[in-house]
Amino acid sequence: MLRRVSTSFAAQIWALFLALADRLILVAVLLRVWGTDLYADWAIIFAAANLISMGELGLNVYLGNAWQRAFAHADEPLFQRLVSISLAIYLALTTILMVMACTAALAVGLGNRLSLQMIDGNTAIQIFAILIVAFALRIMRGSISQIYRGRGQFAAGTIINSLSTAALIVAVVTAAWLGGSPVHVALTYLVVDSIFGLGIMIYDLKRRFAHLRFSPRMPDRAELIAMKEHGKWYALLQAAPIAWLQAPVLMIAGLGLGGLAVVSFVVLLTLVNFARQIPE
Protein backbone atom coordinates (compact mmCIF):
# COMPACT_ATOMS: atom_id res chain seq x y z
CA MET A 1 0.00 0.00 0.00
CA LEU A 2 2.77 2.46 0.95
CA ARG A 3 4.56 1.71 -2.30
CA ARG A 4 1.43 2.42 -4.35
CA VAL A 5 0.76 5.64 -2.44
CA SER A 6 4.35 6.86 -2.88
CA THR A 7 4.47 6.08 -6.61
CA SER A 8 1.11 7.77 -7.18
CA PHE A 9 2.27 10.82 -5.23
CA ALA A 10 5.54 10.98 -7.21
CA ALA A 11 3.63 10.70 -10.50
CA GLN A 12 1.34 13.58 -9.50
CA ILE A 13 4.33 15.73 -8.50
CA TRP A 14 5.84 15.07 -11.94
CA ALA A 15 2.57 15.96 -13.66
CA LEU A 16 2.31 19.14 -11.55
CA PHE A 17 5.85 20.14 -12.50
CA LEU A 18 5.05 19.73 -16.19
CA ALA A 19 1.78 21.64 -15.86
CA LEU A 20 3.58 24.56 -14.23
CA ALA A 21 6.33 24.44 -16.86
CA ASP A 22 3.68 24.42 -19.59
CA ARG A 23 2.02 27.54 -18.21
CA LEU A 24 5.16 29.47 -17.33
CA ILE A 25 7.62 28.55 -20.08
CA LEU A 26 5.27 28.63 -23.06
CA VAL A 27 3.75 31.98 -22.09
CA ALA A 28 7.19 33.50 -21.52
CA VAL A 29 8.74 32.17 -24.74
CA LEU A 30 5.82 32.98 -27.04
CA LEU A 31 5.46 36.44 -25.56
CA ARG A 32 9.15 37.14 -26.01
CA VAL A 33 9.34 35.81 -29.57
CA TRP A 34 6.04 37.14 -30.93
CA GLY A 35 5.57 40.33 -28.96
CA THR A 36 2.49 41.57 -27.13
CA ASP A 37 -0.05 42.03 -29.93
CA LEU A 38 0.61 38.78 -31.81
CA TYR A 39 0.67 36.75 -28.61
CA ALA A 40 -2.59 38.40 -27.51
CA ASP A 41 -4.25 37.30 -30.77
CA TRP A 42 -2.94 33.77 -30.24
CA ALA A 43 -4.21 33.71 -26.64
CA ILE A 44 -7.68 34.81 -27.78
CA ILE A 45 -7.95 32.15 -30.52
CA PHE A 46 -6.52 29.52 -28.16
CA ALA A 47 -9.13 30.39 -25.51
CA ALA A 48 -11.96 30.18 -28.05
CA ALA A 49 -10.81 26.77 -29.30
CA ASN A 50 -10.18 25.42 -25.80
CA LEU A 51 -13.85 25.88 -24.90
CA ILE A 52 -14.49 22.68 -26.85
CA SER A 53 -13.02 20.81 -23.89
CA MET A 54 -16.17 21.63 -21.93
CA GLY A 55 -17.99 19.24 -24.24
CA GLU A 56 -16.37 16.17 -22.70
CA LEU A 57 -19.05 16.44 -20.00
CA GLY A 58 -16.92 14.71 -17.37
CA LEU A 59 -17.50 11.31 -18.98
CA ASN A 60 -13.88 10.31 -18.36
CA VAL A 61 -14.41 10.58 -14.59
CA TYR A 62 -17.67 8.63 -14.77
CA LEU A 63 -16.09 5.87 -16.85
CA GLY A 64 -13.01 5.74 -14.64
CA ASN A 65 -15.24 5.09 -11.63
CA ALA A 66 -17.20 2.45 -13.55
CA TRP A 67 -13.99 0.71 -14.60
CA GLN A 68 -12.74 0.70 -11.02
CA ARG A 69 -15.98 -0.89 -9.85
CA ALA A 70 -15.91 -3.54 -12.58
CA PHE A 71 -12.27 -4.38 -11.85
CA ALA A 72 -12.91 -4.58 -8.09
CA HIS A 73 -15.66 -7.12 -8.76
CA ALA A 74 -13.47 -9.02 -11.26
CA ASP A 75 -16.14 -8.46 -13.93
CA GLU A 76 -13.98 -8.57 -17.07
CA PRO A 77 -16.91 -8.76 -19.54
CA LEU A 78 -18.33 -5.52 -18.08
CA PHE A 79 -14.90 -3.88 -18.12
CA GLN A 80 -14.50 -4.76 -21.81
CA ARG A 81 -18.01 -3.56 -22.63
CA LEU A 82 -17.28 -0.22 -20.95
CA VAL A 83 -14.13 0.16 -23.06
CA SER A 84 -16.12 -0.38 -26.26
CA ILE A 85 -18.94 1.91 -25.13
CA SER A 86 -16.47 4.63 -24.21
CA LEU A 87 -14.89 4.55 -27.66
CA ALA A 88 -18.26 4.75 -29.41
CA ILE A 89 -19.53 7.60 -27.22
CA TYR A 90 -16.33 9.61 -27.60
CA LEU A 91 -16.10 9.11 -31.37
CA ALA A 92 -19.62 10.48 -31.76
CA LEU A 93 -19.00 13.26 -29.22
CA THR A 94 -15.75 14.54 -30.74
CA THR A 95 -17.21 14.50 -34.25
CA ILE A 96 -20.25 16.52 -33.14
CA LEU A 97 -18.10 18.99 -31.18
CA MET A 98 -15.71 19.59 -34.09
CA VAL A 99 -18.53 20.17 -36.57
CA MET A 100 -20.39 22.49 -34.19
CA ALA A 101 -17.29 24.51 -33.31
CA CYS A 102 -16.13 25.03 -36.90
CA THR A 103 -19.65 25.78 -38.13
CA ALA A 104 -20.16 28.35 -35.38
CA ALA A 105 -16.77 29.96 -36.10
CA LEU A 106 -17.63 30.38 -39.78
CA ALA A 107 -21.18 31.53 -39.08
CA VAL A 108 -20.23 34.33 -36.68
CA GLY A 109 -17.07 35.40 -38.52
CA LEU A 110 -14.76 34.45 -35.69
CA GLY A 111 -11.79 36.49 -36.85
CA ASN A 112 -13.79 39.72 -36.88
CA ARG A 113 -15.59 39.06 -33.59
CA LEU A 114 -12.44 38.61 -31.51
CA SER A 115 -10.88 42.06 -32.06
CA LEU A 116 -7.66 40.56 -33.41
CA GLN A 117 -4.92 43.05 -34.26
CA MET A 118 -2.19 41.06 -36.01
CA ILE A 119 -3.94 37.97 -37.40
CA ASP A 120 -6.42 38.32 -40.26
CA GLY A 121 -9.80 36.64 -40.28
CA ASN A 122 -8.95 33.76 -42.63
CA THR A 123 -5.77 32.91 -40.75
CA ALA A 124 -7.67 33.05 -37.47
CA ILE A 125 -10.18 30.50 -38.77
CA GLN A 126 -7.31 28.29 -39.94
CA ILE A 127 -5.59 28.39 -36.53
CA PHE A 128 -8.91 27.83 -34.76
CA ALA A 129 -9.72 24.76 -36.91
CA ILE A 130 -6.28 23.19 -36.31
CA LEU A 131 -6.55 23.73 -32.56
CA ILE A 132 -10.08 22.32 -32.53
CA VAL A 133 -8.79 19.07 -34.03
CA ALA A 134 -5.88 19.00 -31.55
CA PHE A 135 -8.19 19.52 -28.57
CA ALA A 136 -10.63 16.96 -29.98
CA LEU A 137 -7.79 14.43 -29.92
CA ARG A 138 -7.24 15.29 -26.25
CA ILE A 139 -10.93 14.66 -25.60
CA MET A 140 -10.65 11.35 -27.47
CA ARG A 141 -7.71 10.44 -25.24
CA GLY A 142 -10.11 10.80 -22.33
CA SER A 143 -12.06 7.82 -23.66
CA ILE A 144 -9.20 5.49 -22.67
CA SER A 145 -6.98 7.41 -20.23
CA GLN A 146 -8.98 6.30 -17.18
CA ILE A 147 -8.40 2.62 -17.99
CA TYR A 148 -5.14 2.90 -16.02
CA ARG A 149 -7.02 4.03 -12.92
CA GLY A 150 -9.63 1.37 -13.52
CA ARG A 151 -6.95 -1.34 -13.48
CA GLY A 152 -5.25 0.05 -10.37
CA GLN A 153 -2.30 1.58 -12.28
CA PHE A 154 -2.93 5.26 -11.60
CA ALA A 155 0.76 6.25 -11.48
CA ALA A 156 1.50 4.65 -14.86
CA GLY A 157 -1.49 6.42 -16.41
CA THR A 158 -0.39 9.76 -15.01
CA ILE A 159 3.13 9.36 -16.42
CA ILE A 160 1.91 8.24 -19.86
CA ASN A 161 -0.62 11.06 -19.97
CA SER A 162 2.08 13.61 -19.09
CA LEU A 163 4.35 12.63 -21.98
CA SER A 164 2.35 14.79 -24.37
CA THR A 165 2.82 17.83 -22.11
CA ALA A 166 6.58 17.29 -21.95
CA ALA A 167 6.78 16.84 -25.72
CA LEU A 168 4.58 19.88 -26.29
CA ILE A 169 6.82 22.17 -24.23
CA VAL A 170 9.91 21.12 -26.18
CA ALA A 171 8.18 21.24 -29.58
CA VAL A 172 6.46 24.62 -29.13
CA VAL A 173 9.58 26.29 -27.71
CA THR A 174 11.61 24.93 -30.63
CA ALA A 175 9.03 26.03 -33.20
CA ALA A 176 8.82 29.52 -31.68
CA TRP A 177 12.58 30.07 -31.52
CA LEU A 178 12.89 28.90 -35.14
CA GLY A 179 10.51 31.68 -36.15
CA GLY A 180 7.30 29.67 -36.32
CA SER A 181 4.06 31.59 -36.80
CA PRO A 182 0.85 30.92 -34.83
CA VAL A 183 -0.23 28.56 -37.63
CA HIS A 184 2.99 26.55 -37.20
CA VAL A 185 2.56 26.43 -33.43
CA ALA A 186 -1.06 25.28 -33.84
CA LEU A 187 0.16 22.50 -36.14
CA THR A 188 2.73 21.59 -33.48
CA TYR A 189 -0.09 21.11 -30.98
CA LEU A 190 -1.89 18.86 -33.46
CA VAL A 191 1.16 16.70 -34.25
CA VAL A 192 2.20 16.33 -30.60
CA ASP A 193 -1.30 15.40 -29.44
CA SER A 194 -1.58 12.88 -32.29
CA ILE A 195 1.74 11.11 -31.65
CA PHE A 196 2.74 11.70 -28.02
CA GLY A 197 -0.80 11.93 -26.71
CA LEU A 198 -3.32 9.55 -28.24
CA GLY A 199 -0.81 7.47 -30.23
CA ILE A 200 1.51 6.54 -27.35
CA MET A 201 -1.40 5.91 -24.99
CA ILE A 202 -3.09 3.47 -27.38
CA TYR A 203 0.22 1.66 -27.91
CA ASP A 204 0.92 1.42 -24.17
CA LEU A 205 -2.59 0.24 -23.28
CA LYS A 206 -2.44 -2.49 -25.91
CA ARG A 207 0.95 -3.54 -24.57
CA ARG A 208 -0.13 -3.60 -20.91
CA PHE A 209 -3.59 -5.04 -21.36
CA ALA A 210 -3.34 -7.25 -24.44
CA HIS A 211 -6.67 -8.93 -23.64
CA LEU A 212 -8.64 -5.70 -24.08
CA ARG A 213 -10.23 -5.03 -27.48
CA PHE A 214 -10.46 -1.41 -28.62
CA SER A 215 -13.54 -1.69 -30.81
CA PRO A 216 -16.49 0.75 -30.50
CA ARG A 217 -19.90 -0.50 -29.40
CA MET A 218 -23.00 1.58 -28.81
CA PRO A 219 -24.53 1.61 -25.31
CA ASP A 220 -28.07 0.47 -24.66
CA ARG A 221 -30.83 2.71 -23.30
CA ALA A 222 -30.20 1.84 -19.65
CA GLU A 223 -26.50 2.64 -19.97
CA LEU A 224 -27.25 5.99 -21.61
CA ILE A 225 -29.66 6.88 -18.81
CA ALA A 226 -27.04 5.97 -16.20
CA MET A 227 -24.47 8.18 -17.94
CA LYS A 228 -26.94 11.06 -18.03
CA GLU A 229 -27.95 10.75 -14.39
CA HIS A 230 -24.43 10.58 -13.03
CA GLY A 231 -22.67 12.52 -15.75
CA LYS A 232 -24.44 15.85 -15.20
CA TRP A 233 -22.51 16.39 -11.97
CA TYR A 234 -19.20 15.38 -13.53
CA ALA A 235 -19.97 17.72 -16.44
CA LEU A 236 -20.25 20.67 -14.05
CA LEU A 237 -17.02 19.64 -12.32
CA GLN A 238 -15.17 19.49 -15.65
CA ALA A 239 -16.68 22.51 -17.39
CA ALA A 240 -16.40 25.09 -14.61
CA PRO A 241 -12.56 25.36 -14.48
CA ILE A 242 -12.36 25.58 -18.29
CA ALA A 243 -14.99 28.32 -18.36
CA TRP A 244 -13.38 30.47 -15.69
CA LEU A 245 -9.96 30.15 -17.35
CA GLN A 246 -10.96 30.84 -20.95
CA ALA A 247 -14.16 32.92 -20.87
CA PRO A 248 -12.55 36.06 -19.35
CA VAL A 249 -10.01 36.18 -22.20
CA LEU A 250 -12.87 36.14 -24.72
CA MET A 251 -14.78 38.75 -22.72
CA ILE A 252 -11.80 41.10 -22.84
CA ALA A 253 -11.51 40.51 -26.59
CA GLY A 254 -15.25 41.03 -27.01
CA LEU A 255 -14.96 44.43 -25.33
CA GLY A 256 -12.46 45.41 -28.02
CA LEU A 257 -9.54 45.77 -25.61
CA GLY A 258 -7.15 43.06 -26.90
CA GLY A 259 -3.38 43.50 -26.95
CA LEU A 260 -1.92 44.59 -23.64
CA ALA A 261 -5.14 43.95 -21.69
CA VAL A 262 -5.26 40.29 -22.83
CA VAL A 263 -1.56 39.70 -22.18
CA SER A 264 -1.74 41.32 -18.74
CA PHE A 265 -4.67 39.11 -17.79
CA VAL A 266 -3.03 35.92 -19.13
CA VAL A 267 0.22 36.64 -17.26
CA LEU A 268 -1.62 37.36 -14.00
CA LEU A 269 -3.74 34.23 -14.50
CA THR A 270 -0.57 32.19 -15.02
CA LEU A 271 0.93 33.48 -11.78
CA VAL A 272 -2.29 32.86 -9.85
CA ASN A 273 -2.51 29.29 -11.19
CA PHE A 274 1.13 28.77 -10.22
CA ALA A 275 0.30 29.66 -6.61
CA ARG A 276 -3.01 27.74 -6.63
CA GLN A 277 -1.67 24.48 -8.01
CA ILE A 278 1.09 24.05 -5.41
CA PRO A 279 -1.29 23.52 -2.45
CA GLU A 280 -3.64 21.49 -4.66
Coordinates of N, CA and C in Angstrom, one line a residue, residues 6-99:
S6 N 3.2 6.0 -2.6 CA 4.3 6.9 -2.9 C 4.5 7.0 -4.4
T7 N 4.3 6.0 -5.2 CA 4.5 6.1 -6.6 C 3.4 7.0 -7.2
S8 N 2.2 6.9 -6.7 CA 1.1 7.8 -7.2 C 1.4 9.2 -6.9
F9 N 1.9 9.5 -5.6 CA 2.3 10.8 -5.2 C 3.4 11.4 -6.1
A10 N 4.4 10.6 -6.4 CA 5.5 11.0 -7.2 C 5.1 11.3 -8.6
A11 N 4.2 10.5 -9.1 CA 3.6 10.7 -10.5 C 2.9 12.0 -10.6
Q12 N 2.1 12.3 -9.5 CA 1.3 13.6 -9.5 C 2.3 14.8 -9.4
I13 N 3.4 14.6 -8.6 CA 4.3 15.7 -8.5 C 5.0 16.0 -9.9
W14 N 5.3 14.9 -10.6 CA 5.8 15.1 -11.9 C 4.8 15.8 -12.9
A15 N 3.6 15.3 -12.8 CA 2.6 16.0 -13.7 C 2.4 17.4 -13.3
L16 N 2.4 17.8 -12.0 CA 2.3 19.1 -11.5 C 3.5 20.0 -12.1
F17 N 4.7 19.4 -12.0 CA 5.8 20.1 -12.5 C 5.7 20.5 -14.0
L18 N 5.2 19.5 -14.8 CA 5.0 19.7 -16.2 C 3.9 20.7 -16.5
A19 N 2.9 20.7 -15.7 CA 1.8 21.6 -15.9 C 2.2 23.1 -15.6
L20 N 3.0 23.2 -14.5 CA 3.6 24.6 -14.2 C 4.6 25.0 -15.3
A21 N 5.4 24.1 -15.8 CA 6.3 24.4 -16.9 C 5.6 24.8 -18.1
D22 N 4.5 24.1 -18.4 CA 3.7 24.4 -19.6 C 3.2 25.8 -19.5
R23 N 2.6 26.2 -18.4 CA 2.0 27.5 -18.2 C 3.1 28.7 -18.2
L24 N 4.2 28.4 -17.5 CA 5.2 29.5 -17.3 C 6.1 29.6 -18.5
I25 N 6.6 28.5 -19.0 CA 7.6 28.5 -20.1 C 7.0 29.0 -21.4
L26 N 5.9 28.3 -21.8 CA 5.3 28.6 -23.1 C 4.8 30.1 -23.1
V27 N 4.2 30.6 -22.1 CA 3.8 32.0 -22.1 C 5.0 32.9 -22.2
A28 N 6.0 32.6 -21.5 CA 7.2 33.5 -21.5 C 7.9 33.5 -22.9
V29 N 8.0 32.3 -23.4 CA 8.7 32.2 -24.7 C 7.9 32.8 -25.9
L30 N 6.6 32.4 -26.0 CA 5.8 33.0 -27.0 C 5.7 34.5 -26.9
L31 N 5.6 35.0 -25.7 CA 5.5 36.4 -25.6 C 6.7 37.1 -26.0
R32 N 7.9 36.5 -25.7 CA 9.2 37.1 -26.0 C 9.4 37.1 -27.5
V33 N 9.1 36.0 -28.1 CA 9.3 35.8 -29.6 C 8.4 36.6 -30.4
W34 N 7.1 36.5 -30.1 CA 6.0 37.1 -30.9 C 5.7 38.6 -30.6
G35 N 6.0 39.0 -29.4 CA 5.6 40.3 -29.0 C 4.1 40.3 -28.4
T36 N 3.8 41.5 -27.9 CA 2.5 41.6 -27.1 C 1.3 41.4 -28.0
D37 N 1.2 42.1 -29.1 CA 0.0 42.0 -29.9 C -0.3 40.7 -30.6
L38 N 0.8 40.1 -31.1 CA 0.6 38.8 -31.8 C 0.3 37.7 -30.8
Y39 N 1.0 37.8 -29.6 CA 0.7 36.8 -28.6 C -0.8 36.9 -28.1
A40 N -1.2 38.2 -28.0 CA -2.6 38.4 -27.5 C -3.6 37.8 -28.5
D41 N -3.4 37.9 -29.8 CA -4.2 37.3 -30.8 C -4.2 35.8 -30.6
W42 N -3.1 35.2 -30.4 CA -2.9 33.8 -30.2 C -3.7 33.3 -29.0
A43 N -3.5 34.1 -27.9 CA -4.2 33.7 -26.6 C -5.7 33.7 -26.8
I44 N -6.2 34.7 -27.6 CA -7.7 34.8 -27.8 C -8.2 33.6 -28.6
I45 N -7.5 33.3 -29.7 CA -8.0 32.2 -30.5 C -7.8 30.9 -29.7
F46 N -6.7 30.7 -29.0 CA -6.5 29.5 -28.2 C -7.6 29.4 -27.1
A47 N -8.0 30.4 -26.5 CA -9.1 30.4 -25.5 C -10.4 30.0 -26.2
A48 N -10.7 30.5 -27.3 CA -12.0 30.2 -28.0 C -12.0 28.7 -28.4
A49 N -10.9 28.2 -28.9 CA -10.8 26.8 -29.3 C -10.9 25.9 -28.1
N50 N -10.3 26.3 -27.0 CA -10.2 25.4 -25.8 C -11.5 25.2 -25.1
L51 N -12.5 26.1 -25.5 CA -13.8 25.9 -24.9 C -14.5 24.6 -25.3
I52 N -14.0 24.0 -26.4 CA -14.5 22.7 -26.9 C -14.3 21.6 -25.8
S53 N -13.3 21.8 -24.9 CA -13.0 20.8 -23.9 C -14.2 20.7 -22.9
M54 N -15.0 21.7 -22.8 CA -16.2 21.6 -21.9 C -17.1 20.6 -22.4
G55 N -17.1 20.2 -23.7 CA -18.0 19.2 -24.2 C -17.7 17.8 -23.9
E56 N -16.6 17.6 -23.1 CA -16.4 16.2 -22.7 C -17.4 15.7 -21.6
L57 N -18.0 16.7 -20.9 CA -19.1 16.4 -20.0 C -18.7 15.6 -18.8
G58 N -17.4 15.5 -18.5 CA -16.9 14.7 -17.4 C -17.1 13.2 -17.5
L59 N -17.3 12.7 -18.8 CA -17.5 11.3 -19.0 C -16.3 10.5 -18.6
N60 N -15.1 11.1 -18.7 CA -13.9 10.3 -18.4 C -13.9 9.9 -16.9
V61 N -14.4 10.9 -16.0 CA -14.4 10.6 -14.6 C -15.5 9.5 -14.3
Y62 N -16.6 9.6 -14.9 CA -17.7 8.6 -14.8 C -17.2 7.2 -15.2
L63 N -16.6 7.2 -16.4 CA -16.1 5.9 -16.9 C -15.0 5.3 -16.0
G64 N -14.1 6.2 -15.5 CA -13.0 5.7 -14.6 C -13.6 5.1 -13.4
N65 N -14.6 5.7 -12.8 CA -15.2 5.1 -11.6 C -15.9 3.7 -12.0
A66 N -16.5 3.7 -13.1 CA -17.2 2.5 -13.6 C -16.2 1.3 -13.8
W67 N -15.0 1.7 -14.4 CA -14.0 0.7 -14.6 C -13.4 0.2 -13.3
Q68 N -13.2 1.1 -12.3 CA -12.7 0.7 -11.0 C -13.7 -0.3 -10.4
R69 N -15.0 0.0 -10.5 CA -16.0 -0.9 -9.8 C -16.0 -2.3 -10.5
A70 N -15.9 -2.3 -11.8 CA -15.9 -3.5 -12.6 C -14.7 -4.4 -12.2
F71 N -13.5 -3.7 -12.2 CA -12.3 -4.4 -11.8 C -12.3 -4.9 -10.4
A72 N -12.8 -4.1 -9.5 CA -12.9 -4.6 -8.1 C -13.8 -5.8 -7.9
H73 N -14.8 -5.9 -8.8 CA -15.7 -7.1 -8.8 C -15.2 -8.2 -9.7
A74 N -14.0 -8.0 -10.3 CA -13.5 -9.0 -11.3 C -14.4 -9.3 -12.4
D75 N -15.2 -8.3 -12.8 CA -16.1 -8.5 -13.9 C -15.5 -8.0 -15.2
E76 N -14.7 -8.9 -15.8 CA -14.0 -8.6 -17.1 C -14.9 -8.3 -18.3
P77 N -16.0 -9.1 -18.4 CA -16.9 -8.8 -19.5 C -17.5 -7.3 -19.5
L78 N -17.8 -6.9 -18.2 CA -18.3 -5.5 -18.1 C -17.2 -4.5 -18.4
F79 N -16.0 -4.8 -17.9 CA -14.9 -3.9 -18.1 C -14.7 -3.7 -19.6
Q80 N -14.7 -4.8 -20.4 CA -14.5 -4.8 -21.8 C -15.6 -4.0 -22.5
R81 N -16.9 -4.3 -22.0 CA -18.0 -3.6 -22.6 C -17.9 -2.1 -22.4
L82 N -17.4 -1.6 -21.2 CA -17.3 -0.2 -20.9 C -16.2 0.4 -21.8
V83 N -15.2 -0.3 -22.1 CA -14.1 0.2 -23.1 C -14.7 0.4 -24.4
S84 N -15.5 -0.5 -24.9 CA -16.1 -0.4 -26.3 C -17.2 0.7 -26.3
I85 N -18.0 0.8 -25.2 CA -18.9 1.9 -25.1 C -18.3 3.3 -25.1
S86 N -17.2 3.4 -24.3 CA -16.5 4.6 -24.2 C -16.0 5.1 -25.6
L87 N -15.4 4.2 -26.3 CA -14.9 4.6 -27.7 C -16.0 5.0 -28.6
A88 N -17.1 4.4 -28.6 CA -18.3 4.7 -29.4 C -18.8 6.1 -29.0
I89 N -19.0 6.3 -27.7 CA -19.5 7.6 -27.2 C -18.6 8.7 -27.6
Y90 N -17.3 8.5 -27.4 CA -16.3 9.6 -27.6 C -16.1 9.9 -29.1
L91 N -16.2 8.9 -29.9 CA -16.1 9.1 -31.4 C -17.3 10.0 -31.8
A92 N -18.5 9.7 -31.4 CA -19.6 10.5 -31.8 C -19.5 11.9 -31.2
L93 N -19.1 12.0 -29.9 CA -19.0 13.3 -29.2 C -18.0 14.2 -29.9
T94 N -16.8 13.7 -30.1 CA -15.8 14.5 -30.7 C -16.1 15.0 -32.2
T95 N -16.8 14.1 -32.9 CA -17.2 14.5 -34.3 C -18.2 15.6 -34.2
I96 N -19.2 15.5 -33.3 CA -20.2 16.5 -33.1 C -19.6 17.8 -32.7
L97 N -18.7 17.8 -31.7 CA -18.1 19.0 -31.2 C -17.3 19.7 -32.2
M98 N -16.5 19.0 -33.0 CA -15.7 19.6 -34.1 C -16.6 20.3 -35.1
V99 N -17.6 19.6 -35.6 CA -18.5 20.2 -36.6 C -19.2 21.4 -36.0

